PDB file of N, CA and C in Angstrom:
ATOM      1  N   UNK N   1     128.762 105.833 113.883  1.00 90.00           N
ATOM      2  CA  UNK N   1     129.271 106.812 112.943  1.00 90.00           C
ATOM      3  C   UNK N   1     128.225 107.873 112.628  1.00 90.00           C
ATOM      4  N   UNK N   2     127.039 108.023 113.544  1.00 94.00           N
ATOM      5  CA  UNK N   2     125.880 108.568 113.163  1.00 94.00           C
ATOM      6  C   UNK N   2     125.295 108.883 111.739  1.00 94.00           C
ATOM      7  N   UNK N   3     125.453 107.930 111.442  1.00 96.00           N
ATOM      8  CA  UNK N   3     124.743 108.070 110.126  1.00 96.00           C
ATOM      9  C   UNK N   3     123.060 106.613 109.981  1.00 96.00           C
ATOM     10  N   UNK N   4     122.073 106.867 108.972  1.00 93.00           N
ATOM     11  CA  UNK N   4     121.228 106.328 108.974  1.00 93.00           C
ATOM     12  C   UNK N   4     120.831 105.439 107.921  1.00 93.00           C
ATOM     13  N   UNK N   5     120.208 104.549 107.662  1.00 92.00           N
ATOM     14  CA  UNK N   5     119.611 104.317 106.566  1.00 92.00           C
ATOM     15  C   UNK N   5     118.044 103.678 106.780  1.00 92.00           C
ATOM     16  N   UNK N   6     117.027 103.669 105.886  1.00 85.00           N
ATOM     17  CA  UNK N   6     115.904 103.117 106.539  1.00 85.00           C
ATOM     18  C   UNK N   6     115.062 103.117 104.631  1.00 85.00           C
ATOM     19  N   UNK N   7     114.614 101.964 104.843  1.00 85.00           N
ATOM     20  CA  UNK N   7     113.679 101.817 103.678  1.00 85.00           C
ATOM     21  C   UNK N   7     112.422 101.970 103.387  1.00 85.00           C
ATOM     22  N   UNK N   8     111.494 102.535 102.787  1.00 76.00           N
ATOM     23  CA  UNK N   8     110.217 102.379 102.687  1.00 76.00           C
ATOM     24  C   UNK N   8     109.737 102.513 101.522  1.00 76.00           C
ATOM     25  N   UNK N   9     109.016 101.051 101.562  1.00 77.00           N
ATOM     26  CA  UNK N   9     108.508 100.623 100.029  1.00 77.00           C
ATOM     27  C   UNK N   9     109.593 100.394  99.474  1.00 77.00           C
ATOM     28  N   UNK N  10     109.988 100.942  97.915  1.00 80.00           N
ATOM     29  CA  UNK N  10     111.271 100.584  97.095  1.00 80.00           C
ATOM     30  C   UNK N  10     112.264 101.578  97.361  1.00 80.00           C
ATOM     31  N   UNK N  11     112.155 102.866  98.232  1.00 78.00           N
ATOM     32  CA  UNK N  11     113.069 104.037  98.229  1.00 78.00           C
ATOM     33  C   UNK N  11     113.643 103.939  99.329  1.00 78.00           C
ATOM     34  N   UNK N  12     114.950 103.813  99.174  1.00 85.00           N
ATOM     35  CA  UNK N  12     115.880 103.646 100.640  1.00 85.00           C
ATOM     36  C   UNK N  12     116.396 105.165 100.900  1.00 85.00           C
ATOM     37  N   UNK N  13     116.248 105.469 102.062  1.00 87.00           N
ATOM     38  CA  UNK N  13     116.540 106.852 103.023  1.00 87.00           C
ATOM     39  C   UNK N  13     117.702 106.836 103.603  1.00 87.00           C
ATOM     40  N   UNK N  14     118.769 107.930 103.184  1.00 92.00           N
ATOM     41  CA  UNK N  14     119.975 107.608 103.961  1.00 92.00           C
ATOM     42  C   UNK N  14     120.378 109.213 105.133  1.00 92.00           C
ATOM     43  N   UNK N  15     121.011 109.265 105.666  1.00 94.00           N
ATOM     44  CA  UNK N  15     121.690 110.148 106.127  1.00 94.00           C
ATOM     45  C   UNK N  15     122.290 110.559 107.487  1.00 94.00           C
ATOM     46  N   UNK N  16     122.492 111.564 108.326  1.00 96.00           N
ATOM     47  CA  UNK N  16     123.040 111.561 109.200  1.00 96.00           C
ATOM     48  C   UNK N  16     122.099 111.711 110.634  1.00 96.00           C
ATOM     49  N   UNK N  17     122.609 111.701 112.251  1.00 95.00           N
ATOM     50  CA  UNK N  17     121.747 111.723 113.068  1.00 95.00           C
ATOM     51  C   UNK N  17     122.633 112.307 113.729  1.00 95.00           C
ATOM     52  N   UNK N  18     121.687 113.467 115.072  1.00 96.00           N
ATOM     53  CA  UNK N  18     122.569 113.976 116.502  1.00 96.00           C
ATOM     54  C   UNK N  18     121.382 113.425 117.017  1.00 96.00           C
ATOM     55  N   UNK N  19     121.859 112.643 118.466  1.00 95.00           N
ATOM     56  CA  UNK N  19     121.389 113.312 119.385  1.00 95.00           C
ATOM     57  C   UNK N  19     121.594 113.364 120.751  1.00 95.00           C
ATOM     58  N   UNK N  20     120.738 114.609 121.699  1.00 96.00           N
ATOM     59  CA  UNK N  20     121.527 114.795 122.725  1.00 96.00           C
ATOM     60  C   UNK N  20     120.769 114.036 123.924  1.00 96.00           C
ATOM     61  N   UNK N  21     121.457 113.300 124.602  1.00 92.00           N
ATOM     62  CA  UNK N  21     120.841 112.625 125.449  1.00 92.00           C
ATOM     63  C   UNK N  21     120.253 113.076 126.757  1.00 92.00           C
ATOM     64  N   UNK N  22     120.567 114.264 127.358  1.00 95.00           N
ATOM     65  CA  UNK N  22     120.370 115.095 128.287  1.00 95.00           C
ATOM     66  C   UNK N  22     118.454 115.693 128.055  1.00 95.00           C
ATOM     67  N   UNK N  23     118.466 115.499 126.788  1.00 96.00           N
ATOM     68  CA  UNK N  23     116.757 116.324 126.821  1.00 96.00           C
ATOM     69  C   UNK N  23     116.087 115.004 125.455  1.00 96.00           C
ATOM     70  N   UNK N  24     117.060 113.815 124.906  1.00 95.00           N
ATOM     71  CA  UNK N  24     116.241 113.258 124.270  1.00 95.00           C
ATOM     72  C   UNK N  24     115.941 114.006 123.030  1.00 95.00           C
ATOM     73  N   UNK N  25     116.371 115.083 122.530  1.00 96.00           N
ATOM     74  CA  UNK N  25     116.309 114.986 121.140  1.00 96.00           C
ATOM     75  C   UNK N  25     117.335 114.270 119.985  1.00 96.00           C
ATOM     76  N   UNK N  26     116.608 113.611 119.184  1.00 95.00           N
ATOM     77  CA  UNK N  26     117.647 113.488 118.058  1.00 95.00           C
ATOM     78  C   UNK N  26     116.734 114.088 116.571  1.00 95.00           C
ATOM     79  N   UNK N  27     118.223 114.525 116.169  1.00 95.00           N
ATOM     80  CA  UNK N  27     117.938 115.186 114.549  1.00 95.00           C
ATOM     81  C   UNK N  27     118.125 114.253 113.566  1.00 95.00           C
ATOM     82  N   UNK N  28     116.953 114.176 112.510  1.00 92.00           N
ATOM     83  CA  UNK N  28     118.038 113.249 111.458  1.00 92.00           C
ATOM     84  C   UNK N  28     118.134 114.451 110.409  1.00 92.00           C
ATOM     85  N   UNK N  29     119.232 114.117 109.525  1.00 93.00           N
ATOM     86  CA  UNK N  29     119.338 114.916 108.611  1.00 93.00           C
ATOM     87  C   UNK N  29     119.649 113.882 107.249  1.00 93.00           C
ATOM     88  N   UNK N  30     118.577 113.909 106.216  1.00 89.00           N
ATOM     89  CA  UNK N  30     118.409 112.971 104.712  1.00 89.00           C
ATOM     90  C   UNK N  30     119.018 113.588 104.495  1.00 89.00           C
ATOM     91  N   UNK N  31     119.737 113.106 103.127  1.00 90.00           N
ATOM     92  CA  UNK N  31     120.802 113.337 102.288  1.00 90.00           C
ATOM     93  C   UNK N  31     119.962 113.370 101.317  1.00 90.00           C
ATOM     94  N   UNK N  32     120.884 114.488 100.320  1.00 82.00           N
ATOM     95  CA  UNK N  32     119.671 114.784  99.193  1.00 82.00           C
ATOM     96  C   UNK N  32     119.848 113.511  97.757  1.00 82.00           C
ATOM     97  N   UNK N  33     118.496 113.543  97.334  1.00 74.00           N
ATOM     98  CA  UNK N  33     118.664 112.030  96.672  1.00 74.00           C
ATOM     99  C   UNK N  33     117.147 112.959  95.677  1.00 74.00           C
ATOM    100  N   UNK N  34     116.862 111.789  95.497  1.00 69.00           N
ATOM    101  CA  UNK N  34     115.029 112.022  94.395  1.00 69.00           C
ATOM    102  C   UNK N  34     114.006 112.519  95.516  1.00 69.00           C
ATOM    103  N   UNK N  35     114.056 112.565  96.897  1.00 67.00           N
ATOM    104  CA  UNK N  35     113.565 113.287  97.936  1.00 67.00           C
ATOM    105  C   UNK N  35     114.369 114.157  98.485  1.00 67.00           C
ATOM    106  N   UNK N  36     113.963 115.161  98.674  1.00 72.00           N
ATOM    107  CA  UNK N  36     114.425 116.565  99.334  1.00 72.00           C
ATOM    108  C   UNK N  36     114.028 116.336 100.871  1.00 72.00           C
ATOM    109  N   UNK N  37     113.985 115.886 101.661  1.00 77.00           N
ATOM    110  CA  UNK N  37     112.844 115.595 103.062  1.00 77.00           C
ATOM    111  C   UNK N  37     113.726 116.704 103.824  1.00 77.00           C
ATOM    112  N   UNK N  38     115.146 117.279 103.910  1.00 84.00           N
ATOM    113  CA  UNK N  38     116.048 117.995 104.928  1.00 84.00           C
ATOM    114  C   UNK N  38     115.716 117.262 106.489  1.00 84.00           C
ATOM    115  N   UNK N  39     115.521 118.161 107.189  1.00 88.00           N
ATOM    116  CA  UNK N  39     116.239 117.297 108.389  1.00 88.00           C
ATOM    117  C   UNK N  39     114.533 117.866 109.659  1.00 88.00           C
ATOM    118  N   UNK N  40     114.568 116.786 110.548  1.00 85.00           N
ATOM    119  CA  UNK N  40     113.315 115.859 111.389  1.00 85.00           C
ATOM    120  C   UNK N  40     114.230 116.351 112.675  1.00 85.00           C
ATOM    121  N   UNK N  41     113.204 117.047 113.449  1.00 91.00           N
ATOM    122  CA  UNK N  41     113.722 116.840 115.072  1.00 91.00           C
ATOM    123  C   UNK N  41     112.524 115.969 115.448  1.00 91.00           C
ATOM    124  N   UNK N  42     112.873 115.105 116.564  1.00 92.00           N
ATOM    125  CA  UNK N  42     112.038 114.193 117.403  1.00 92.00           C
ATOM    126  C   UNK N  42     112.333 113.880 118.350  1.00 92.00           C
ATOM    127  N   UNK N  43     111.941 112.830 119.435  1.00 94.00           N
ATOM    128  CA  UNK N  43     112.884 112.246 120.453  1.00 94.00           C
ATOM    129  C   UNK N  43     113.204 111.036 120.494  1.00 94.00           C
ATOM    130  N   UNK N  44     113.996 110.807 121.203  1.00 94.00           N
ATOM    131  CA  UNK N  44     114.432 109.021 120.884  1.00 94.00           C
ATOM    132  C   UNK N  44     114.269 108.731 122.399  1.00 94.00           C
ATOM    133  N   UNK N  45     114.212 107.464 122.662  1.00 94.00           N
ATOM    134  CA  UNK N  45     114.125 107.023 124.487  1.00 94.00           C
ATOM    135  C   UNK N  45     114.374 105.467 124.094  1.00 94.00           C
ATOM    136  N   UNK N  46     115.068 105.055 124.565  1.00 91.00           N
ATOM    137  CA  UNK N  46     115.414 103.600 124.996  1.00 91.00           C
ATOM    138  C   UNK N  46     114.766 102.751 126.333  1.00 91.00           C
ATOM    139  N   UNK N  47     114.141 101.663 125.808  1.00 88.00           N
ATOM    140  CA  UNK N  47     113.108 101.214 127.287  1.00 88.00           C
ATOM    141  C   UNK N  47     113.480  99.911 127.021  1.00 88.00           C
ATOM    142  N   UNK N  48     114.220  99.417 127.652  1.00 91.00           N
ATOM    143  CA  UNK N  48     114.955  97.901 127.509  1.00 91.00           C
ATOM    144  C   UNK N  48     116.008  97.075 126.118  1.00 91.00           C
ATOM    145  N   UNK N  49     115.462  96.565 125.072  1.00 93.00           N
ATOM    146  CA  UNK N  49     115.785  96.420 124.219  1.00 93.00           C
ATOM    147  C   UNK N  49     114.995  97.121 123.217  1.00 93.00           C
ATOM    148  N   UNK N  50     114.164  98.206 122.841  1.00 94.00           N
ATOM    149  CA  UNK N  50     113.655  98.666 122.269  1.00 94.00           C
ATOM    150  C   UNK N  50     113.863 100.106 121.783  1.00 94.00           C
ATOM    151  N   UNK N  51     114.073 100.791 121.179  1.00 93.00           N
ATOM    152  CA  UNK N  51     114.111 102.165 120.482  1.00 93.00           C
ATOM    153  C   UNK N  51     112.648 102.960 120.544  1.00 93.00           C
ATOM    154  N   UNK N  52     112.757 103.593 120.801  1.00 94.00           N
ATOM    155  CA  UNK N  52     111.249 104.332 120.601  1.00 94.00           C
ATOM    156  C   UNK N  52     111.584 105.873 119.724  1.00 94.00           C
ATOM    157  N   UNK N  53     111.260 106.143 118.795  1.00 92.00           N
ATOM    158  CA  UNK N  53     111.541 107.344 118.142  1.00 92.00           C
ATOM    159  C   UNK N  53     110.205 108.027 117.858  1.00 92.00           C
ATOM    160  N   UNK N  54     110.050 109.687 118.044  1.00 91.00           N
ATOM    161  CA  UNK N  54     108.632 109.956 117.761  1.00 91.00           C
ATOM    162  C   UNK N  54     108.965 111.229 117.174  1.00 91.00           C
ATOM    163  N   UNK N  55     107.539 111.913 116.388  1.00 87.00           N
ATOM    164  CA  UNK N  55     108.219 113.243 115.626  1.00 87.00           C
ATOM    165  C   UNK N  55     106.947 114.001 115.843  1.00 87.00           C
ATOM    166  N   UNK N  56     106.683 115.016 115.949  1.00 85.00           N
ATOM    167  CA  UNK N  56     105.535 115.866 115.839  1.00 85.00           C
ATOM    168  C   UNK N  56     104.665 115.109 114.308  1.00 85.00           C
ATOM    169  N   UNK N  57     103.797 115.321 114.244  1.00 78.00           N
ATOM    170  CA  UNK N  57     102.770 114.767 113.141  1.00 78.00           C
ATOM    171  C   UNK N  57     103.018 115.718 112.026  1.00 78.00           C
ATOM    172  N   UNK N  58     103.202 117.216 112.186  1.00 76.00           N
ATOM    173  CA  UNK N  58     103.058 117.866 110.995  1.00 76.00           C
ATOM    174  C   UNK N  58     104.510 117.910 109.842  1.00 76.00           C
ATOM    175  N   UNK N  59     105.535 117.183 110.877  1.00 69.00           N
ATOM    176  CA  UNK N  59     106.697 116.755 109.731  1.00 69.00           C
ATOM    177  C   UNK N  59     106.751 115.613 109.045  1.00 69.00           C
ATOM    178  N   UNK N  60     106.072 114.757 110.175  1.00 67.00           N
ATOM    179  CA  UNK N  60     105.588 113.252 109.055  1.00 67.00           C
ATOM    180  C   UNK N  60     104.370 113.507 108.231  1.00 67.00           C
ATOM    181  N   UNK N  61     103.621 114.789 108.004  1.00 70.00           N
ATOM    182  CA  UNK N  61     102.958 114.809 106.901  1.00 70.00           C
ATOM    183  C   UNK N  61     103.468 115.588 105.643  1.00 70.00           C
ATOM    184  N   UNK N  62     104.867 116.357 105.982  1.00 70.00           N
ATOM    185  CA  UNK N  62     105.658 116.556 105.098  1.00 70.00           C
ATOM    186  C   UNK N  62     106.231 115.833 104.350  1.00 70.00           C
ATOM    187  N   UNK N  63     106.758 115.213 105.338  1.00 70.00           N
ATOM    188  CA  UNK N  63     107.514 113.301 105.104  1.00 70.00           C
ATOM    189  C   UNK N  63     106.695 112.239 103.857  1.00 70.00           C
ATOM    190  N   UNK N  64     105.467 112.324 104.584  1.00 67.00           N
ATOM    191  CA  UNK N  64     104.563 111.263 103.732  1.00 67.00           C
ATOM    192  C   UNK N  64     104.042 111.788 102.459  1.00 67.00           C
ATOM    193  N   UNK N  65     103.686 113.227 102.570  1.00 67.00           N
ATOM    194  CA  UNK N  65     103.197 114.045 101.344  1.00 67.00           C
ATOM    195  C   UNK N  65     104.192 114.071 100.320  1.00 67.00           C
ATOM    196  N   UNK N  66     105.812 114.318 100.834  1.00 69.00           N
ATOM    197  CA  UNK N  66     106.703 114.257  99.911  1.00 69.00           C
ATOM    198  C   UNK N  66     106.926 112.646  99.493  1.00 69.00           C
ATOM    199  N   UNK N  67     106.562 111.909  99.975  1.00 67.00           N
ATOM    200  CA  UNK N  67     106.887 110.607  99.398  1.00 67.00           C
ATOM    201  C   UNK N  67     105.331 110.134  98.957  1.00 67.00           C
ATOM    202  N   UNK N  68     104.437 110.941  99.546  1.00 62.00           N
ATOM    203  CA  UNK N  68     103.255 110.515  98.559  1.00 62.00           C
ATOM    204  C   UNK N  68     102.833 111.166  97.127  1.00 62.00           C
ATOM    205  N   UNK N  69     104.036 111.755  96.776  1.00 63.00           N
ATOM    206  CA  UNK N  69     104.051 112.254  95.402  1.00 63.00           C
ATOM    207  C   UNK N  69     104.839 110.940  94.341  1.00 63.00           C
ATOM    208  N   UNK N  70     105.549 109.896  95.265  1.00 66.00           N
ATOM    209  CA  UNK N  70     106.090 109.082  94.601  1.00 66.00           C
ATOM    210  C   UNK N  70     105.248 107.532  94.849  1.00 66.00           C
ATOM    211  N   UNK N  71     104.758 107.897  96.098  1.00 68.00           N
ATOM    212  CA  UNK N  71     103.680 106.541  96.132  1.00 68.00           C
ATOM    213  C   UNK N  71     102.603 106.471  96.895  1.00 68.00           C
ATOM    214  N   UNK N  72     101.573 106.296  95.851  1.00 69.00           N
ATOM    215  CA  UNK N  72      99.796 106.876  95.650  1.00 69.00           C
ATOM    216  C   UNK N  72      99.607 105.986  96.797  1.00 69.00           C
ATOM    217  N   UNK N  73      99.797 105.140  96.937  1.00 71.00           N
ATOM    218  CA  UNK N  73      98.838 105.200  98.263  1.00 71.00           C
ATOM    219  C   UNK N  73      98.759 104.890  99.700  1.00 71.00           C
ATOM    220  N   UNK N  74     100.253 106.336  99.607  1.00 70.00           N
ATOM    221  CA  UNK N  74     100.156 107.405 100.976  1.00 70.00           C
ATOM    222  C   UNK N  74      98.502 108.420 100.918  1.00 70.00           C
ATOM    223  N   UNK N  75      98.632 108.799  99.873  1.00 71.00           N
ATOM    224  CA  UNK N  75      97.884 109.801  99.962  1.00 71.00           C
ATOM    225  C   UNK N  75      96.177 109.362 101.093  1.00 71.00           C
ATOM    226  N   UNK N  76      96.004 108.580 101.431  1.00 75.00           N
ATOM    227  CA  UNK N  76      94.811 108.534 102.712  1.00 75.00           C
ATOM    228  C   UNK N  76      95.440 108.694 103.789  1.00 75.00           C
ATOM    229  N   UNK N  77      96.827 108.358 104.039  1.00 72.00           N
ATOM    230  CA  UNK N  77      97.239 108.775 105.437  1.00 72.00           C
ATOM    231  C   UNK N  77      97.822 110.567 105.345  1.00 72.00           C
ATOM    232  N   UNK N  78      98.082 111.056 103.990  1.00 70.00           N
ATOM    233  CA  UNK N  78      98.546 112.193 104.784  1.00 70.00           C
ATOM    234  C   UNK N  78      97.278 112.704 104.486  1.00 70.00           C
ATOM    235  N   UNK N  79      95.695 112.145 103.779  1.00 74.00           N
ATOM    236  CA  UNK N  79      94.656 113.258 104.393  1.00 74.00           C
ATOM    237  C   UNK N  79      94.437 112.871 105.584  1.00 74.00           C
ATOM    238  N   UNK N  80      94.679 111.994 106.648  1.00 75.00           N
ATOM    239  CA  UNK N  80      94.123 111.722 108.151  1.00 75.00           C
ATOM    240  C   UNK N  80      95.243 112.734 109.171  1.00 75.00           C
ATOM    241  N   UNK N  81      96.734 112.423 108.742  1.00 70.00           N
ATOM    242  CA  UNK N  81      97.504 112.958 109.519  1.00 70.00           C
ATOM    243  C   UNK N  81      97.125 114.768 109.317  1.00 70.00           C
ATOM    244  N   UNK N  82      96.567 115.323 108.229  1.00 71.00           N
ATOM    245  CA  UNK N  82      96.349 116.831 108.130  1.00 71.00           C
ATOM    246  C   UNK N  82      95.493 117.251 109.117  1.00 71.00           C
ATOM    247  N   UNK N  83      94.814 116.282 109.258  1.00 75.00           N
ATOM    248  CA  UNK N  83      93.515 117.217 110.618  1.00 75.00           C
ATOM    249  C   UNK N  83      93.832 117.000 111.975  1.00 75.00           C
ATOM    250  N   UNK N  84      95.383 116.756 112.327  1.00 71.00           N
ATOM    251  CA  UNK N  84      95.654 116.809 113.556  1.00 71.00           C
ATOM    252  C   UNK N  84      96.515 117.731 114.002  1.00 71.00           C
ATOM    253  N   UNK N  85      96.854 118.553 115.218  1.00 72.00           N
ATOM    254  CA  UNK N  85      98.188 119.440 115.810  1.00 72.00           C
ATOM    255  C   UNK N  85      98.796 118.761 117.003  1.00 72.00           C
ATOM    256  N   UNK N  86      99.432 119.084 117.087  1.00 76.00           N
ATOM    257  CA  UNK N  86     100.610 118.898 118.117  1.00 76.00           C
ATOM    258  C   UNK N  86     100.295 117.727 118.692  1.00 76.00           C
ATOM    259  N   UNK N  87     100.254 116.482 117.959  1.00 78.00           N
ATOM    260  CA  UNK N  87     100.018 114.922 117.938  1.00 78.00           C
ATOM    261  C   UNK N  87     101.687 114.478 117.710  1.00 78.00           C
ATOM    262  N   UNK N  88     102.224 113.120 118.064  1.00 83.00           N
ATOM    263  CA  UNK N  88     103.477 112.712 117.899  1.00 83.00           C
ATOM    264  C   UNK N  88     103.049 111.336 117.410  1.00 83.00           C
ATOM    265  N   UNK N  89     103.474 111.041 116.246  1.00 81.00           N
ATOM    266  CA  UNK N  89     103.871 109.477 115.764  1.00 81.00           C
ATOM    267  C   UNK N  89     105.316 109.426 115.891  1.00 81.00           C
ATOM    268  N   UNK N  90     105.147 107.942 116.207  1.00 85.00           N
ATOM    269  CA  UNK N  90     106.508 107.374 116.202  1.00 85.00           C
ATOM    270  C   UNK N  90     106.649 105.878 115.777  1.00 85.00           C
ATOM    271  N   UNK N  91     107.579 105.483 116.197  1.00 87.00           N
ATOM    272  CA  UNK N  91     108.115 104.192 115.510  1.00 87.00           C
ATOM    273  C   UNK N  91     109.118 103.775 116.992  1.00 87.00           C
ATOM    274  N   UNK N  92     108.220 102.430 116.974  1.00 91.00           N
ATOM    275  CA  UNK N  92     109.131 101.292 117.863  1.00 91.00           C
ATOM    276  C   UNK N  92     110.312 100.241 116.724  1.00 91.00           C
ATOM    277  N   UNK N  93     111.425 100.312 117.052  1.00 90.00           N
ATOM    278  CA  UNK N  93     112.563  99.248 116.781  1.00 90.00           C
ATOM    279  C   UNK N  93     112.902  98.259 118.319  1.00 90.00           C
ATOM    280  N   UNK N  94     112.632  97.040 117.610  1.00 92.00           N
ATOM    281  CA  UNK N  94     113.529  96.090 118.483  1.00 92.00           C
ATOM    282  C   UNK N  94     114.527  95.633 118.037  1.00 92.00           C
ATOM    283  N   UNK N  95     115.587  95.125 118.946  1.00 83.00           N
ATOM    284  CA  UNK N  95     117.071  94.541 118.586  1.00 83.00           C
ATOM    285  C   UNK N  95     116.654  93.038 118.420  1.00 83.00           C
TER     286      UNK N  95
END
C-alpha cells in the first residue's frame, strides 16, 4: 500500500514511499506529526533476503539534527555526519 512506518527511540515515523525500480530510487515521504522531516530520496536494492536502503549523508543530517532537537544524544553524530559530502549511509533490513 506504499506506505511506511519505522521507530526511533520513543518517536514512531510514519508515511508514504515510491519507488522506481528501473534506476533504484525510492522516495519516502513523512507525514507531518511533531517532526517536519518532508520527504528523503535514496536507493533501495534487494540482495537475497535483505533490503539495503541508503541516502546521501547531508539529508540524514537533516534527519538526525531535526530529531536531535528532540533527543540530546544525537547531537555527536550529527557533529561527525557535518564534515562529510557526497558520503551515503544506509540501513540493512532482514526478513
Amino acid at each position: 500500500d506504499s506506505t511506511f512506518t519505522a521507530v526511533l527511540g520513543k518517536h514512531e515515523l510514519s508515511g508514504t514511499y515510491e519507488y522506481d525500480s528501473s534506476t533504484h530510487v525510492v522516495t519516502l515521504r513523512f507525514a507531518k506529526g511533531k517532526l517536519n522531516l518532508g520527504s528523503f530520496e535514496g536507493h533501495a536494492y534487494v540482495s537475497g533476503t535483505d533490503l539495503l536502503l541508503v541516502f546521501p549523508v547531508t539529508k540524514l543530517v537533516n534527519l538526525v539534527t531535526e530529531l536531535g532537537s528532540k533527543v540530546s544524544s544525537l547531537a555527536t553524530v550529527t557533529t561527525l555526519l557535518r564534515k562529510y559530502e557526497n558520503v551515503y549511509l544506509g540501513f540493512a533490513f532482514t526478513k
